[in-house]
Coordinates of N, CA and C in Angstrom, one line a residue:
V1 N 0.8 -1.2 0.0 CA 0.0 0.0 0.0 C 0.9 1.3 0.0
H2 N 2.0 1.2 0.6 CA 2.9 2.4 0.8 C 3.9 2.5 -0.4
W3 N 3.9 1.7 -1.4 CA 4.8 1.8 -2.5 C 4.4 2.9 -3.4
D4 N 5.3 3.6 -4.0 CA 5.0 4.7 -4.9 C 4.2 4.2 -6.1
E5 N 4.4 3.0 -6.5 CA 3.7 2.4 -7.7 C 2.2 2.2 -7.4
V6 N 1.8 2.1 -6.2 CA 0.4 1.9 -5.9 C -0.3 3.3 -5.9
L7 N -1.3 3.4 -6.9 CA -2.0 4.7 -7.0 C -3.3 4.7 -6.3
W8 N -3.9 3.5 -6.2 CA -5.3 3.4 -5.7 C -5.6 2.0 -5.3
I9 N -6.4 1.8 -4.2 CA -6.9 0.5 -3.8 C -8.3 0.7 -3.4
E10 N -9.1 -0.2 -3.9 CA -10.5 -0.2 -3.5 C -10.8 -1.2 -2.4
R11 N -11.6 -0.8 -1.4 CA -11.9 -1.7 -0.3 C -12.6 -2.9 -0.9
R12 N -12.4 -4.1 -0.3 CA -13.0 -5.3 -0.8 C -14.5 -5.2 -0.5
T13 N -15.3 -5.6 -1.5 CA -16.7 -5.6 -1.4 C -17.2 -6.9 -2.1
R14 N -18.5 -7.1 -2.1 CA -19.0 -8.2 -2.8 C -18.8 -8.0 -4.3
A15 N -18.9 -9.0 -5.1 CA -18.7 -8.9 -6.6 C -19.9 -8.1 -7.1
E16 N -19.5 -7.2 -8.1 CA -20.5 -6.3 -8.7 C -20.4 -6.4 -10.2
Y17 N -21.5 -6.1 -10.9 CA -21.6 -6.0 -12.3 C -21.5 -4.5 -12.6
D18 N -20.4 -4.1 -13.0 CA -20.2 -2.6 -13.1 C -19.4 -2.2 -14.3
M19 N -19.7 -2.7 -15.5 CA -19.0 -2.3 -16.7 C -19.1 -0.8 -16.9
W20 N -20.2 -0.2 -16.5 CA -20.4 1.3 -16.7 C -19.3 2.0 -15.9
K21 N -18.8 1.5 -14.8 CA -17.8 2.1 -14.0 C -16.4 2.1 -14.8
A22 N -16.2 1.0 -15.5 CA -15.0 0.8 -16.3 C -15.0 1.8 -17.4
R23 N -16.2 2.1 -18.0 CA -16.2 3.1 -19.1 C -15.9 4.5 -18.5
V24 N -16.4 4.8 -17.3 CA -16.1 6.1 -16.7 C -14.6 6.2 -16.4
Q25 N -14.1 5.2 -15.6 CA -12.7 5.2 -15.2 C -11.7 5.2 -16.4
G26 N -12.1 4.4 -17.4 CA -11.2 4.3 -18.6 C -11.3 5.5 -19.6
G27 N -12.3 6.3 -19.4 CA -12.5 7.4 -20.3 C -13.4 7.2 -21.5
A28 N -14.0 6.0 -21.7 CA -14.8 5.8 -22.8 C -16.0 6.7 -22.9
D29 N -16.6 6.9 -21.7 CA -17.8 7.8 -21.7 C -17.4 9.3 -22.0
A30 N -16.2 9.7 -21.5 CA -15.8 11.1 -21.8 C -15.6 11.3 -23.3
I31 N -14.9 10.4 -24.0 CA -14.7 10.6 -25.4 C -15.9 10.3 -26.3
E32 N -16.8 9.5 -25.8 CA -18.1 9.3 -26.5 C -19.1 10.4 -26.3
F33 N -19.2 10.9 -25.1 CA -20.3 11.8 -24.8 C -19.9 13.2 -24.4
E34 N -18.7 13.4 -23.9 CA -18.3 14.7 -23.2 C -17.2 15.5 -23.9
A35 N -16.4 14.8 -24.7 CA -15.2 15.5 -25.2 C -15.5 16.7 -26.0
P36 N -14.5 17.6 -26.3 CA -14.8 18.7 -27.1 C -15.3 18.3 -28.5
A37 N -14.9 17.1 -29.0 CA -15.5 16.6 -30.2 C -16.0 15.2 -29.9
P38 N -17.1 15.1 -29.3 CA -17.6 13.8 -28.8 C -18.0 12.9 -30.0
G39 N -18.2 11.6 -29.7 CA -18.7 10.7 -30.7 C -17.8 9.5 -31.0
Y40 N -16.7 9.4 -30.3 CA -15.8 8.3 -30.6 C -16.4 7.0 -30.0
T41 N -16.6 6.0 -30.8 CA -17.1 4.7 -30.4 C -16.4 3.5 -30.9
G42 N -15.2 3.8 -31.4 CA -14.4 2.7 -32.0 C -14.6 2.4 -33.4
R43 N -15.3 3.2 -34.1 CA -15.5 3.0 -35.6 C -14.1 2.9 -36.3
G44 N -14.0 1.9 -37.1 CA -12.7 1.7 -37.8 C -11.7 0.9 -37.1
V45 N -11.9 0.6 -35.8 CA -11.0 -0.3 -35.1 C -11.4 -1.7 -35.2
R46 N -10.5 -2.6 -35.3 CA -10.7 -4.1 -35.4 C -10.0 -4.8 -34.3
G47 N -10.7 -5.5 -33.5 CA -10.1 -6.2 -32.4 C -10.5 -7.7 -32.3
H48 N -9.8 -8.5 -31.6 CA -10.0 -9.9 -31.5 C -10.1 -10.4 -30.0
V49 N -11.1 -11.2 -29.7 CA -11.2 -11.8 -28.4 C -10.8 -13.3 -28.5
M50 N -9.9 -13.7 -27.8 CA -9.4 -15.1 -27.8 C -10.2 -16.0 -26.9
E51 N -11.5 -16.0 -27.2 CA -12.4 -16.8 -26.5 C -13.7 -17.0 -27.4
G52 N -14.4 -18.1 -27.2 CA -15.6 -18.3 -28.0 C -16.7 -17.4 -27.4
I53 N -17.7 -17.1 -28.3 CA -18.8 -16.3 -27.8 C -20.1 -16.8 -28.4
Y54 N -21.2 -16.3 -27.9 CA -22.5 -16.6 -28.4 C -22.8 -15.4 -29.4
A55 N -22.4 -15.6 -30.7 CA -22.4 -14.6 -31.7 C -23.7 -14.0 -31.9
Q56 N -24.8 -14.7 -31.6 CA -26.2 -14.2 -31.9 C -26.7 -13.3 -30.8
H57 N -25.9 -13.0 -29.8 CA -26.3 -12.1 -28.7 C -26.8 -10.8 -29.2
P58 N -27.9 -10.2 -28.9 CA -28.4 -9.0 -29.4 C -27.4 -7.8 -29.3
D59 N -26.6 -7.8 -28.2 CA -25.7 -6.7 -28.1 C -24.5 -6.7 -29.0
F60 N -24.4 -7.8 -29.7 CA -23.3 -8.0 -30.7 C -23.7 -7.8 -32.1
A61 N -24.9 -7.4 -32.4 CA -25.5 -7.4 -33.7 C -24.8 -6.3 -34.6
A62 N -24.8 -6.6 -35.9 CA -24.3 -5.7 -36.9 C -25.0 -4.3 -36.8
N63 N -24.3 -3.3 -37.2 CA -25.0 -2.0 -37.3 C -24.4 -1.2 -38.4
D64 N -24.6 0.1 -38.5 CA -24.1 0.8 -39.7 C -22.6 0.9 -39.7
F65 N -21.9 0.6 -38.6 CA -20.4 0.7 -38.6 C -19.7 -0.6 -38.5
K66 N -20.4 -1.7 -38.2 CA -19.7 -3.0 -38.1 C -20.6 -4.1 -38.5
K67 N -19.9 -5.2 -38.9 CA -20.6 -6.5 -39.2 C -20.9 -7.2 -37.9
A68 N -21.6 -8.3 -37.9 CA -21.8 -9.2 -36.8 C -20.4 -9.7 -36.4
P69 N -20.2 -10.3 -35.3 CA -18.9 -10.9 -34.9 C -18.4 -11.9 -35.9
I70 N -17.2 -11.8 -36.2 CA -16.5 -12.7 -37.2 C -15.7 -13.8 -36.5
A71 N -16.1 -15.0 -36.7 CA -15.4 -16.2 -36.2 C -14.1 -16.5 -37.0
I72 N -13.0 -16.7 -36.3 CA -11.8 -17.1 -36.9 C -11.3 -18.4 -36.3
H73 N -11.1 -19.4 -37.2 CA -10.6 -20.7 -36.8 C -11.7 -21.5 -36.1
D74 N -11.9 -21.4 -34.8 CA -12.9 -22.1 -34.1 C -13.9 -21.1 -33.5
G75 N -15.1 -21.1 -34.0 CA -16.2 -20.2 -33.5 C -17.1 -20.8 -32.5
S76 N -16.8 -21.9 -31.9 CA -17.7 -22.5 -31.0 C -17.9 -21.6 -29.8
P77 N -19.2 -21.5 -29.2 CA -19.5 -20.6 -28.2 C -18.9 -20.9 -26.8
D78 N -18.9 -19.9 -26.0 CA -18.4 -20.0 -24.6 C -19.1 -18.8 -23.8
G79 N -19.7 -19.1 -22.7 CA -20.4 -18.0 -22.0 C -19.4 -17.0 -21.4
H80 N -18.3 -17.5 -20.9 CA -17.3 -16.5 -20.4 C -16.7 -15.6 -21.4
G81 N -16.5 -16.2 -22.6 CA -16.0 -15.4 -23.7 C -17.0 -14.3 -24.1
S82 N -18.3 -14.7 -24.0 CA -19.3 -13.7 -24.4 C -19.2 -12.5 -23.4
N83 N -18.9 -12.7 -22.2 CA -18.8 -11.6 -21.2 C -17.6 -10.8 -21.6
T84 N -16.5 -11.4 -22.0 CA -15.3 -10.7 -22.4 C -15.5 -9.9 -23.6
Y85 N -16.2 -10.5 -24.6 CA -16.5 -9.8 -25.9 C -17.4 -8.6 -25.6
G86 N -18.4 -8.8 -24.8 CA -19.3 -7.7 -24.4 C -18.6 -6.5 -23.8
Q87 N -17.6 -6.8 -22.9 CA -16.9 -5.7 -22.3 C -16.2 -4.8 -23.3
V88 N -15.8 -5.4 -24.4 CA -15.1 -4.6 -25.4 C -16.1 -4.1 -26.5
F89 N -17.0 -5.0 -27.0 CA -17.8 -4.7 -28.2 C -19.3 -4.5 -28.0
G90 N -19.8 -4.8 -26.8 CA -21.2 -4.8 -26.5 C -21.8 -3.4 -26.8
S91 N -23.0 -3.4 -27.4 CA -23.7 -2.2 -27.7 C -24.4 -1.5 -26.5
G92 N -24.7 -2.4 -25.5 CA -25.5 -1.9 -24.4 C -27.0 -1.8 -24.7
K93 N -27.4 -2.4 -25.8 CA -28.8 -2.3 -26.2 C -29.7 -2.9 -25.2
G94 N -29.3 -4.1 -24.6 CA -30.1 -4.7 -23.6 C -30.0 -4.1 -22.3
N95 N -28.9 -3.4 -22.0 CA -28.7 -2.8 -20.7 C -27.6 -1.7 -20.9
R96 N -28.0 -0.5 -20.8 CA -27.1 0.7 -21.0 C -25.8 0.5 -20.2
E97 N -25.9 0.0 -19.0 CA -24.8 -0.1 -18.1 C -23.8 -1.2 -18.5
A98 N -24.2 -2.0 -19.5 CA -23.3 -3.1 -20.0 C -22.7 -2.7 -21.4
R99 N -22.7 -1.4 -21.7 CA -22.1 -1.0 -23.0 C -20.6 -1.2 -22.9
G100 N -20.0 -1.7 -24.0 CA -18.6 -2.0 -24.1 C -17.8 -0.8 -24.3
I101 N -16.5 -0.9 -24.2 CA -15.6 0.2 -24.4 C -15.5 0.7 -25.9
L102 N -15.7 -0.2 -26.8 CA -15.6 0.1 -28.3 C -16.9 -0.4 -29.0
P103 N -18.1 0.1 -28.7 CA -19.3 -0.6 -29.2 C -19.5 -0.6 -30.7
N104 N -18.8 0.3 -31.4 CA -18.9 0.3 -32.9 C -17.6 -0.2 -33.6
A105 N -16.7 -0.8 -32.8 CA -15.5 -1.5 -33.4 C -15.9 -2.8 -34.0
Q106 N -15.2 -3.3 -35.0 CA -15.4 -4.6 -35.5 C -14.8 -5.7 -34.7
G107 N -15.6 -6.6 -34.2 CA -15.0 -7.7 -33.3 C -14.9 -9.0 -34.1
L108 N -13.8 -9.6 -33.8 CA -13.5 -11.0 -34.3 C -13.3 -11.8 -33.0
Y109 N -13.4 -13.2 -33.2 CA -13.2 -14.0 -32.0 C -12.8 -15.4 -32.4
T110 N -12.2 -16.1 -31.5 CA -11.7 -17.5 -31.7 C -11.8 -18.2 -30.4
N111 N -12.5 -19.3 -30.4 CA -12.5 -20.2 -29.2 C -11.1 -20.7 -29.0
A112 N -10.6 -20.5 -27.8 CA -9.1 -20.7 -27.5 C -8.8 -22.2 -27.3
S113 N -9.7 -23.1 -27.3 CA -9.4 -24.4 -26.9 C -8.2 -25.1 -27.6
D114 N -8.2 -24.9 -28.9 CA -7.0 -25.5 -29.7 C -5.7 -24.8 -29.4
F115 N -5.8 -23.5 -29.0 CA -4.6 -22.8 -28.8 C -4.0 -23.0 -27.4
S116 N -4.9 -23.1 -26.4 CA -4.5 -23.3 -25.0 C -4.0 -24.8 -24.8
S117 N -4.5 -25.7 -25.7 CA -4.0 -27.1 -25.6 C -2.8 -27.4 -26.4
G118 N -2.3 -26.4 -27.2 CA -1.1 -26.6 -28.0 C -1.4 -27.2 -29.4
K119 N -2.7 -27.5 -29.7 CA -3.0 -28.1 -31.0 C -2.8 -27.1 -32.2
A120 N -2.8 -25.8 -31.9 CA -2.6 -24.8 -32.9 C -1.7 -23.7 -32.3
S121 N -1.1 -23.0 -33.2 CA -0.1 -22.0 -32.8 C -0.8 -20.6 -32.7
R122 N -0.7 -20.1 -31.5 CA -1.3 -18.8 -31.2 C -0.5 -17.7 -32.0
Y123 N 0.8 -17.9 -32.1 CA 1.6 -17.0 -32.9 C 1.1 -16.9 -34.3
D124 N 0.9 -18.1 -34.9 CA 0.4 -18.1 -36.3 C -1.0 -17.4 -36.4
L125 N -1.8 -17.6 -35.4 CA -3.2 -17.0 -35.4 C -3.0 -15.5 -35.4
V126 N -2.2 -15.0 -34.5 CA -2.0 -13.5 -34.3 C -1.5 -12.9 -35.6
M127 N -0.5 -13.6 -36.2 CA 0.1 -13.1 -37.4 C -0.9 -13.0 -38.5
S128 N -1.8 -14.0 -38.6 CA -2.8 -14.0 -39.6 C -3.9 -12.9 -39.4
L129 N -4.2 -12.8 -38.1 CA -5.2 -11.7 -37.7 C -4.7 -10.3 -38.1
V130 N -3.4 -10.1 -37.9 CA -2.8 -8.8 -38.2 C -2.7 -8.6 -39.7
K131 N -2.2 -9.6 -40.4 CA -1.9 -9.5 -41.8 C -3.1 -9.6 -42.7
N132 N -4.1 -10.5 -42.3 CA -5.2 -10.8 -43.2 C -6.5 -10.1 -42.8
Q133 N -6.6 -9.8 -41.5 CA -7.9 -9.2 -41.0 C -7.7 -7.8 -40.5
G134 N -6.5 -7.2 -40.4 CA -6.3 -5.9 -40.0 C -6.6 -5.7 -38.5
V135 N -6.5 -6.7 -37.7 CA -6.7 -6.7 -36.3 C -5.7 -5.8 -35.6
M136 N -6.1 -4.9 -34.7 CA -5.2 -4.0 -34.1 C -4.9 -4.3 -32.6
F137 N -5.7 -5.2 -32.0 CA -5.5 -5.6 -30.6 C -6.2 -7.0 -30.4
Q138 N -5.7 -7.7 -29.4 CA -6.3 -8.9 -29.0 C -6.4 -8.9 -27.5
T139 N -7.5 -9.5 -27.0 CA -7.6 -9.6 -25.5 C -8.2 -11.0 -25.2
A140 N -8.0 -11.4 -24.0 CA -8.5 -12.7 -23.4 C -8.5 -12.5 -21.9
S141 N -9.4 -13.2 -21.3 CA -9.4 -13.1 -19.8 C -8.9 -14.4 -19.1
W142 N -8.3 -15.3 -19.9 CA -7.8 -16.5 -19.3 C -6.3 -16.4 -19.1

C-alpha cells in the first residue's frame, strides 16, 4: 500500500456487475459523450477476443459501422467469452450499463481451446489476424 507504484486501492466488497464504471474510469464515456469533439465509439477499429462467444447475442449485432462478430478458426461458443467480448464490443442495447468500451468497433473471436491445448499456434493465429484481418489488438481473460 505504501509503495510509490500503488496509486489506488478499492476496499473489498461483494462482486458487482459494473461495466459502466470501467467506461467512466477508462475514459470511454468522456470521449463518446463529453469530449470537445464527442462521438468516438471505436469506428474503424478491429479487435479480437481469444475466447468463444454466443455470436447471436443482441448486443453483438451488426449496425451501420460494423458487421456481426466474425469467427476465426474455431467459432464455438463459450459463456465466459461472451462476457469478455461484451466488455469490449457490446452495444449496451439490452442494458445501457453493459455498454462495451468500443461498441462500434469490428469484433472478431476465436475459441481458445485448440490454442490453449497446443493443437494450434497462437503466434500463427495472431500473425494471420494482423496480416489478413487488420486486427489492431487482441484480448482474453484467461
